[in-house]
Short mmCIF file of N, CA and C in Angstrom, two decimals:
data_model
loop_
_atom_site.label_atom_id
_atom_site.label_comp_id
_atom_site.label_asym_id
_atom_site.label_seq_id
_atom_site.Cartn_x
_atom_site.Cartn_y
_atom_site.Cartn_z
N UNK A 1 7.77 -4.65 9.42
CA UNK A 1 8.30 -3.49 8.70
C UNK A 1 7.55 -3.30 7.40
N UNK A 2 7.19 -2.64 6.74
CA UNK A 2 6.86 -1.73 5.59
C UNK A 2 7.87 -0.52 4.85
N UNK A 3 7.73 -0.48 3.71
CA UNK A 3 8.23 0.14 3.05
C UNK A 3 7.91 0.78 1.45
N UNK A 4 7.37 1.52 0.65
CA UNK A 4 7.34 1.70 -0.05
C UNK A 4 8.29 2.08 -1.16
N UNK A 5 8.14 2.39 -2.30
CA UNK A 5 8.93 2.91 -3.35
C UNK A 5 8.00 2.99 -4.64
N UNK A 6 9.07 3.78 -5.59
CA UNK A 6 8.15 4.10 -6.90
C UNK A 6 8.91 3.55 -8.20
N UNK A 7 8.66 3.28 -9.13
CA UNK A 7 8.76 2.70 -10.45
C UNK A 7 8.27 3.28 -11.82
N UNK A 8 8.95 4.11 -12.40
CA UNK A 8 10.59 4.40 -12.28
C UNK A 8 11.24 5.40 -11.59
N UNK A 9 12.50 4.98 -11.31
CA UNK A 9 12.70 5.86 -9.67
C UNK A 9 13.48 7.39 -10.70
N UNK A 10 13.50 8.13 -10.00
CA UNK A 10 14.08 9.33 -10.84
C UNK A 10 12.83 10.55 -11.14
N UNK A 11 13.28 11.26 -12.24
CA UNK A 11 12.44 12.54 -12.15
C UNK A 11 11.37 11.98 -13.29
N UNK A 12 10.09 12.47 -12.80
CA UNK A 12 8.75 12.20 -13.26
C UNK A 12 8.33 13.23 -13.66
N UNK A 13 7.65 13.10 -14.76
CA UNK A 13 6.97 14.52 -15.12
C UNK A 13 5.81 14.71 -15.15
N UNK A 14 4.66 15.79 -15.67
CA UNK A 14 3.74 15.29 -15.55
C UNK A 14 2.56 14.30 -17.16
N UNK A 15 2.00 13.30 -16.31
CA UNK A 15 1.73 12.84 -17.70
C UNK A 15 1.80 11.53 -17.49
N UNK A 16 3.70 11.34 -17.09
CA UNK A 16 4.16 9.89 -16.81
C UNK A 16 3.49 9.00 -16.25
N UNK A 17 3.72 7.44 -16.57
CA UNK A 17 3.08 6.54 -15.98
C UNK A 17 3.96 6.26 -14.58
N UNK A 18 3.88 5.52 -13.42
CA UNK A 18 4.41 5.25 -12.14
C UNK A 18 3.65 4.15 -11.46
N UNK A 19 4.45 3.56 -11.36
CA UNK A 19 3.97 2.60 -10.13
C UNK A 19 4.41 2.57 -9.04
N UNK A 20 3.55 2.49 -7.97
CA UNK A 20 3.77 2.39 -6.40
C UNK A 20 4.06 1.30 -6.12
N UNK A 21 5.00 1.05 -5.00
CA UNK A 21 5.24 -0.16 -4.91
C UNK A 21 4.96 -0.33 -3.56
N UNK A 22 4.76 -1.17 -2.22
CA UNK A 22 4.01 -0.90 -1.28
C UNK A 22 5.40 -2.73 -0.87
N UNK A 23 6.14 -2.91 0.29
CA UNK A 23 6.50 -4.44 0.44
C UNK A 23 6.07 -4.07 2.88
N UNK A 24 5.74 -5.18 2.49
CA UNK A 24 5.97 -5.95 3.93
C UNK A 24 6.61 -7.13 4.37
N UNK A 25 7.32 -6.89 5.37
CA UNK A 25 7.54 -8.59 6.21
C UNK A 25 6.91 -8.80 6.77
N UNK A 26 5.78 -9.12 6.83
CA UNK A 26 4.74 -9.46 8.26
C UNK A 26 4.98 -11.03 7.88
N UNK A 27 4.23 -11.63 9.11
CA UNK A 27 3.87 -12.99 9.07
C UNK A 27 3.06 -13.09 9.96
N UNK A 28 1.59 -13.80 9.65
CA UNK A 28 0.98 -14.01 7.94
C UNK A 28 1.10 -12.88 6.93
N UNK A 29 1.45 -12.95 5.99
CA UNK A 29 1.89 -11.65 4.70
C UNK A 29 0.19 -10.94 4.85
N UNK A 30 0.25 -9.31 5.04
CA UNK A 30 -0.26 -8.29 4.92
C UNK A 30 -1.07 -8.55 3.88
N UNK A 31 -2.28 -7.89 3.76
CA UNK A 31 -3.24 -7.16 2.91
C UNK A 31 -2.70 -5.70 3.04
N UNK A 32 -2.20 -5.28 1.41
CA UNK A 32 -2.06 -3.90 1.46
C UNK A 32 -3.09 -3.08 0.81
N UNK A 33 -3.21 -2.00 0.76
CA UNK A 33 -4.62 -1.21 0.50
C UNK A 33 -3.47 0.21 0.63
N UNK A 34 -4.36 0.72 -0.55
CA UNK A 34 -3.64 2.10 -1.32
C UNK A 34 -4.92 3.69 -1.19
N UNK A 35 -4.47 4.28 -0.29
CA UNK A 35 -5.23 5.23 -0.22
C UNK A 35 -4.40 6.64 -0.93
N UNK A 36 -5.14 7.76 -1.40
CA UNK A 36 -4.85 8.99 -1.70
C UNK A 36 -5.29 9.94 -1.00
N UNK A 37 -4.18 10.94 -0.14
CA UNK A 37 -3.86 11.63 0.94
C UNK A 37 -5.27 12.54 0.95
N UNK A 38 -6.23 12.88 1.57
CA UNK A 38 -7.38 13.37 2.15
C UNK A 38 -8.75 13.00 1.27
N UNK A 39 -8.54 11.59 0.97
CA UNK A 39 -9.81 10.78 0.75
C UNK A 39 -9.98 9.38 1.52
N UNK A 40 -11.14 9.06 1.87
CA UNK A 40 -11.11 7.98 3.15
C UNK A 40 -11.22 6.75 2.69
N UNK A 41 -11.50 7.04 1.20
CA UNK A 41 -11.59 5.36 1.20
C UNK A 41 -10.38 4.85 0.06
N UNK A 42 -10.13 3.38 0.13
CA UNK A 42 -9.11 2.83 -0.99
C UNK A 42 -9.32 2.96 -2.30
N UNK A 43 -8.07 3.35 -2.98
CA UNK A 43 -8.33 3.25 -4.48
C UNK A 43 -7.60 2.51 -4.71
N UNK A 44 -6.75 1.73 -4.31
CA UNK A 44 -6.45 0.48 -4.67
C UNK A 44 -5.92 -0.63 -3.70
N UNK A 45 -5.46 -1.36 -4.22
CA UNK A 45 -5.35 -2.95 -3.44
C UNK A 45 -3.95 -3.26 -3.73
N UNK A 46 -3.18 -4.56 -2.91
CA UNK A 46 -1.91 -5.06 -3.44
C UNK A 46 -0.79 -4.64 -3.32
N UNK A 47 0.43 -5.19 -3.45
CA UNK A 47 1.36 -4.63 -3.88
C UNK A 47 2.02 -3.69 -4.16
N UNK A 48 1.39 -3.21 -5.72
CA UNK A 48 1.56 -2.09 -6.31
C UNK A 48 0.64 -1.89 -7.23
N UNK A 49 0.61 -1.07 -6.62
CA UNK A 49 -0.73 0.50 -7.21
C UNK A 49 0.02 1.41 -8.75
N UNK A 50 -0.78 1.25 -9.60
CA UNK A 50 -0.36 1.95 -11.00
C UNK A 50 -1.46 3.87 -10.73
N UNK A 51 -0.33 4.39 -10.62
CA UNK A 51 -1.18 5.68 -10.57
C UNK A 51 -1.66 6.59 -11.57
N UNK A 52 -2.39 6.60 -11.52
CA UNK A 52 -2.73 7.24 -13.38
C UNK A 52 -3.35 9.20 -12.97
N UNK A 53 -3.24 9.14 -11.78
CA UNK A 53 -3.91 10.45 -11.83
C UNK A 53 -2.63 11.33 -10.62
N UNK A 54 -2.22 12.56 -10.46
CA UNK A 54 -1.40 13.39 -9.77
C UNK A 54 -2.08 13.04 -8.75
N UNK A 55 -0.85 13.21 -7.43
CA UNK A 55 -1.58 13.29 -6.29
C UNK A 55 -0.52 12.91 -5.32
N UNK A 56 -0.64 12.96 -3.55
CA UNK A 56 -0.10 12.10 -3.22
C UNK A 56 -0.72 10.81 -2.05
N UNK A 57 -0.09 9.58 -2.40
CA UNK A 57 -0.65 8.31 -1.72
C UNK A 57 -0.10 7.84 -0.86
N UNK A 58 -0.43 6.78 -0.31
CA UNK A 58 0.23 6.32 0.93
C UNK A 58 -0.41 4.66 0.66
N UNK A 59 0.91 3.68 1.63
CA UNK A 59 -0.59 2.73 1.27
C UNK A 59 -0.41 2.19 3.16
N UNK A 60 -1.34 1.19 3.28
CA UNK A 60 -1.41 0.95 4.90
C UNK A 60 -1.17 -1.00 4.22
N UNK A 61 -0.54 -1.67 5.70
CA UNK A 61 -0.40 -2.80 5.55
C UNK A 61 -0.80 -3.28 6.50
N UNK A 62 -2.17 -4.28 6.75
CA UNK A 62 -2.64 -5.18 7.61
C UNK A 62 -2.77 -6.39 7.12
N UNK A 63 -2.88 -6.90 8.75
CA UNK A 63 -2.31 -8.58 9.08
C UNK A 63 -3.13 -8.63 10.55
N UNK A 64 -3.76 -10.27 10.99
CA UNK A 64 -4.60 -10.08 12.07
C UNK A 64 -3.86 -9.62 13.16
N UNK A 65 -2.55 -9.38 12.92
CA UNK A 65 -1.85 -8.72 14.60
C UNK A 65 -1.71 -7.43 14.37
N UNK A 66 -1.59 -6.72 13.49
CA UNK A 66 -0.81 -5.78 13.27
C UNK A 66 -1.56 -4.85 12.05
N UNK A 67 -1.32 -3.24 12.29
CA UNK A 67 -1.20 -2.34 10.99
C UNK A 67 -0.51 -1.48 11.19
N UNK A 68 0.09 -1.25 9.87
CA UNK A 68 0.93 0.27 9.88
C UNK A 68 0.99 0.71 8.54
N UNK A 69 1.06 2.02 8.60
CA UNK A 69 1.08 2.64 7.09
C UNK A 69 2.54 3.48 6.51
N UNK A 70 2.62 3.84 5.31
CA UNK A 70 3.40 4.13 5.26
C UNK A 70 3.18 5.29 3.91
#
């Protein structure tokens, strides 16, 4: 399973700082990787992704059995 969320949860404006938060249960624990919606490659890694620029992201979670994004 995967799941994301954001930090701080509530209304954002523009400007604000945010963090992505990206969790998995896999086993062996996931490599997560943070992409932004119609660019192909990662802009970030981990956990959670600090977003400093508008937009929207997604992140994907792989493991040698398994990927899924979210």
């Amino acid at each position: 399973n995967i799941s994301a969320s954001i930090s701080p949860f509530g209304e954002i404006m523009e400007g604000d700082s945010v963090t992505l938060i990206c969790s998995s249960d896999s086993n062996p624990p996931a490599e997560i990787s943070w992409f932004k919606v119609n660019q192909s490659s990662a802009v970030g890694s981990g956990q959670s992704f600090s977003a400093l620029q508008s937009g929207r992201f997604y992140c994907e979670a792989h493991n040698q059995d398994f990927t899924s994004f979210m």
